[in-house]
Amino acid sequence: MYEVYGVIGYPVGHSLSPLMHNLAFRELMLKAVYGAFEVKPKDLEVAIKGVKALNIKGLSVTVPHKEEVIKFLDEVEDKALEIGAVNTILNEEGKLKGFNTDWIGFLKALEEEGIEVKNKKVVILGAGGASKAVVYAVKMAQACEIEIFNRTYEKALELAQKFGIKAKPWEDLKEAFGDLIIQTTSVGLNSWESPVEEEVLTRFKVAFDLVYTPLKTKFLSLAEKVGCVAIDGLKMLLYQGVEQLKIWTKKELPLNLINLIKETLYKEVSQR
Ligand code: NAP
C-alpha cells in the first residue's frame, strides 16, 4: 500500500513541494505519493481531522495555515512553538506532531554560500509568517544585532518584543545598514519591484530574498549590481523540504539526491 503525503495551503496550485517530494520518494524507492490539497481557512480543522481519518502520513503546511494549524495538533516541538508556526506535520500512529523546518532551510541556504551570521548585524524586511522563522534562525546563529522593518509598524513591534530585537519604521529603511539584509516580504513576487533602492544595498555585504518567483528578483539584481552576495529563496525551499523528508522517512538524504532535487527545482522555476 502506498503512503500518502501532501501540502495544505490556500492557494497551493503554485507549490513546488509535490515536484520535490515525489522525486525524492521515487529516488528513495519508497511506496509513497505526495499531493497538493487546497484547504480554505474555514476548513482547516476538519481537514486536519481528515488527515487522521485517512491516515495521511505527513503534511507540509503553507500560507495561510502555519500559525492556525498549531491548535489542531497533538504535539508541537519546542522550536516550532517558539517560532509560532508549523510547516511540517508527522502522523505517528494517529498522533499528529508539528515541526518547523523553515528556519533550518534558511540557515542551510546561508551555510551553502559560506555566509556566517555570528556577530553580524542583520536587517530583516517584513514581519509576516516567514519572517518569524528567519528571526529565530538568525538569533540561533548568534547575530549580534537584528533590526526588523515592516510596512505595518505594529507587526514589527510585536515580533521585536517576542524575540528581543529592534523594530524600525518602514520609512527609515532608506537609512538602513548592516552586514546581511533579508527580504521576507511578498514584494517582488511575480512582479518587478524592490522594497529598497540600490543605494541602500551598497551598505550590505549579503542580500537574501525569500521570494523565488522570479528566481532573480529586482531586489537581488540590484544587490548583485552593487557587489553583494545575492542568495535566492529557492535554496531555503529546497533545504526546508530536505528536513521535512528527514522527519517523515527518518533517514538522511544522500547528497546526490539533494543535488538532483536542487537541479529539478531550478529548472522548473526558470521555465515558469
Ligand atoms: P505574509 O505572512 O503574508 O507576510 C507578508 C509580508 O509582506 C508582511 O510583512 C507584509 O507587510 C509585507 N508586504 C506585503 N506587501 C507589501 C508592500 N507592498 N510593501 C511592503 N511590505 C509588504 O507572507 P509570508 O508567509 O511571510 O511570505 C512572504 C514571502 O516569503 C512570500 O513571497 C513567500 O512566497 C516567501 N516565502 C519563501 C519561503 C522559502 O522557502 N523561500 C518560505 C516562506 C515564505 P504588512 O505586515 O504591512 O502587511
Coordinates of N, CA and C in Angstrom, one line a residue, residues 16 19-20 23-24 108-109 112-113 215 232 234-239 242 253-270:
L16 N 5.8 24.0 -5.2 CA 6.9 23.2 -5.8 C 7.1 21.9 -5.0
L19 N 6.5 18.4 -6.7 CA 7.6 18.0 -7.6 C 8.8 17.5 -6.7
M20 N 9.2 18.2 -5.7 CA 10.3 17.9 -4.9 C 10.1 16.6 -4.1
L23 N 9.7 13.3 -6.4 CA 11.0 13.0 -6.9 C 11.8 12.2 -5.9
A24 N 11.8 12.8 -4.6 CA 12.6 12.1 -3.6 C 12.0 10.7 -3.2
K108 N 20.6 26.6 6.3 CA 21.4 25.8 5.4 C 21.7 26.5 4.1
A109 N 20.8 27.3 3.6 CA 21.0 28.1 2.4 C 22.2 29.0 2.6
E112 N 25.4 27.0 2.7 CA 25.9 26.6 1.4 C 26.7 27.7 0.7
E113 N 26.3 28.9 1.0 CA 27.0 30.0 0.3 C 28.2 30.5 1.2
L215 N 13.2 33.9 -10.0 CA 14.4 33.5 -9.3 C 15.3 34.7 -8.9
D232 N 19.1 33.5 -3.5 CA 17.6 33.4 -3.8 C 16.9 32.4 -2.9
L234 N 15.0 29.9 -3.4 CA 14.8 28.5 -3.7 C 15.6 27.6 -2.9
K235 N 16.8 28.0 -2.5 CA 17.7 27.2 -1.7 C 17.0 26.9 -0.3
M236 N 16.4 28.0 0.2 CA 15.7 27.8 1.5 C 14.5 26.8 1.3
L237 N 13.8 26.9 0.2 CA 12.7 26.0 0.0 C 13.2 24.6 -0.1
L238 N 14.4 24.4 -0.9 CA 15.0 23.1 -1.0 C 15.3 22.5 0.4
Y239 N 16.0 23.3 1.2 CA 16.5 22.7 2.4 C 15.5 22.5 3.5
V242 N 14.2 19.2 2.5 CA 15.1 18.1 2.8 C 14.9 17.7 4.3
L253 N 19.2 12.3 3.7 CA 19.1 12.2 2.2 C 20.5 12.2 1.7
P254 N 20.8 11.3 0.7 CA 22.1 11.3 0.1 C 22.4 12.6 -0.7
L255 N 23.6 13.0 -0.7 CA 23.9 14.3 -1.3 C 23.6 14.3 -2.8
N256 N 23.7 13.2 -3.5 CA 23.4 13.2 -4.9 C 21.9 13.4 -5.1
L257 N 21.1 12.9 -4.2 CA 19.6 13.2 -4.3 C 19.3 14.6 -4.0
I258 N 20.0 15.2 -3.0 CA 19.7 16.6 -2.8 C 20.1 17.5 -4.0
N259 N 21.2 17.1 -4.6 CA 21.6 17.8 -5.8 C 20.6 17.6 -7.0
L260 N 20.1 16.4 -7.1 CA 19.1 16.2 -8.2 C 17.8 17.0 -7.9
I261 N 17.4 17.1 -6.7 CA 16.2 17.9 -6.3 C 16.5 19.3 -6.7
K262 N 17.7 19.8 -6.3 CA 18.0 21.2 -6.5 C 18.0 21.5 -8.0
E263 N 18.6 20.7 -8.8 CA 18.6 20.9 -10.2 C 17.2 20.9 -10.8
T264 N 16.4 20.0 -10.3 CA 15.0 19.9 -10.8 C 14.2 21.2 -10.5
L265 N 14.4 21.7 -9.2 CA 13.7 22.9 -8.8 C 14.1 24.1 -9.6
Y266 N 15.4 24.3 -9.8 CA 15.9 25.4 -10.6 C 15.4 25.4 -12.0
K267 N 15.4 24.2 -12.6 CA 14.9 24.0 -14.0 C 13.4 24.4 -14.0
E268 N 12.7 23.9 -13.1 CA 11.2 24.2 -13.1 C 10.9 25.7 -13.0
V269 N 11.6 26.3 -12.0 CA 11.3 27.8 -11.8 C 11.8 28.6 -13.0
S270 N 12.9 28.2 -13.6 CA 13.4 29.0 -14.7 C 12.5 28.9 -15.9

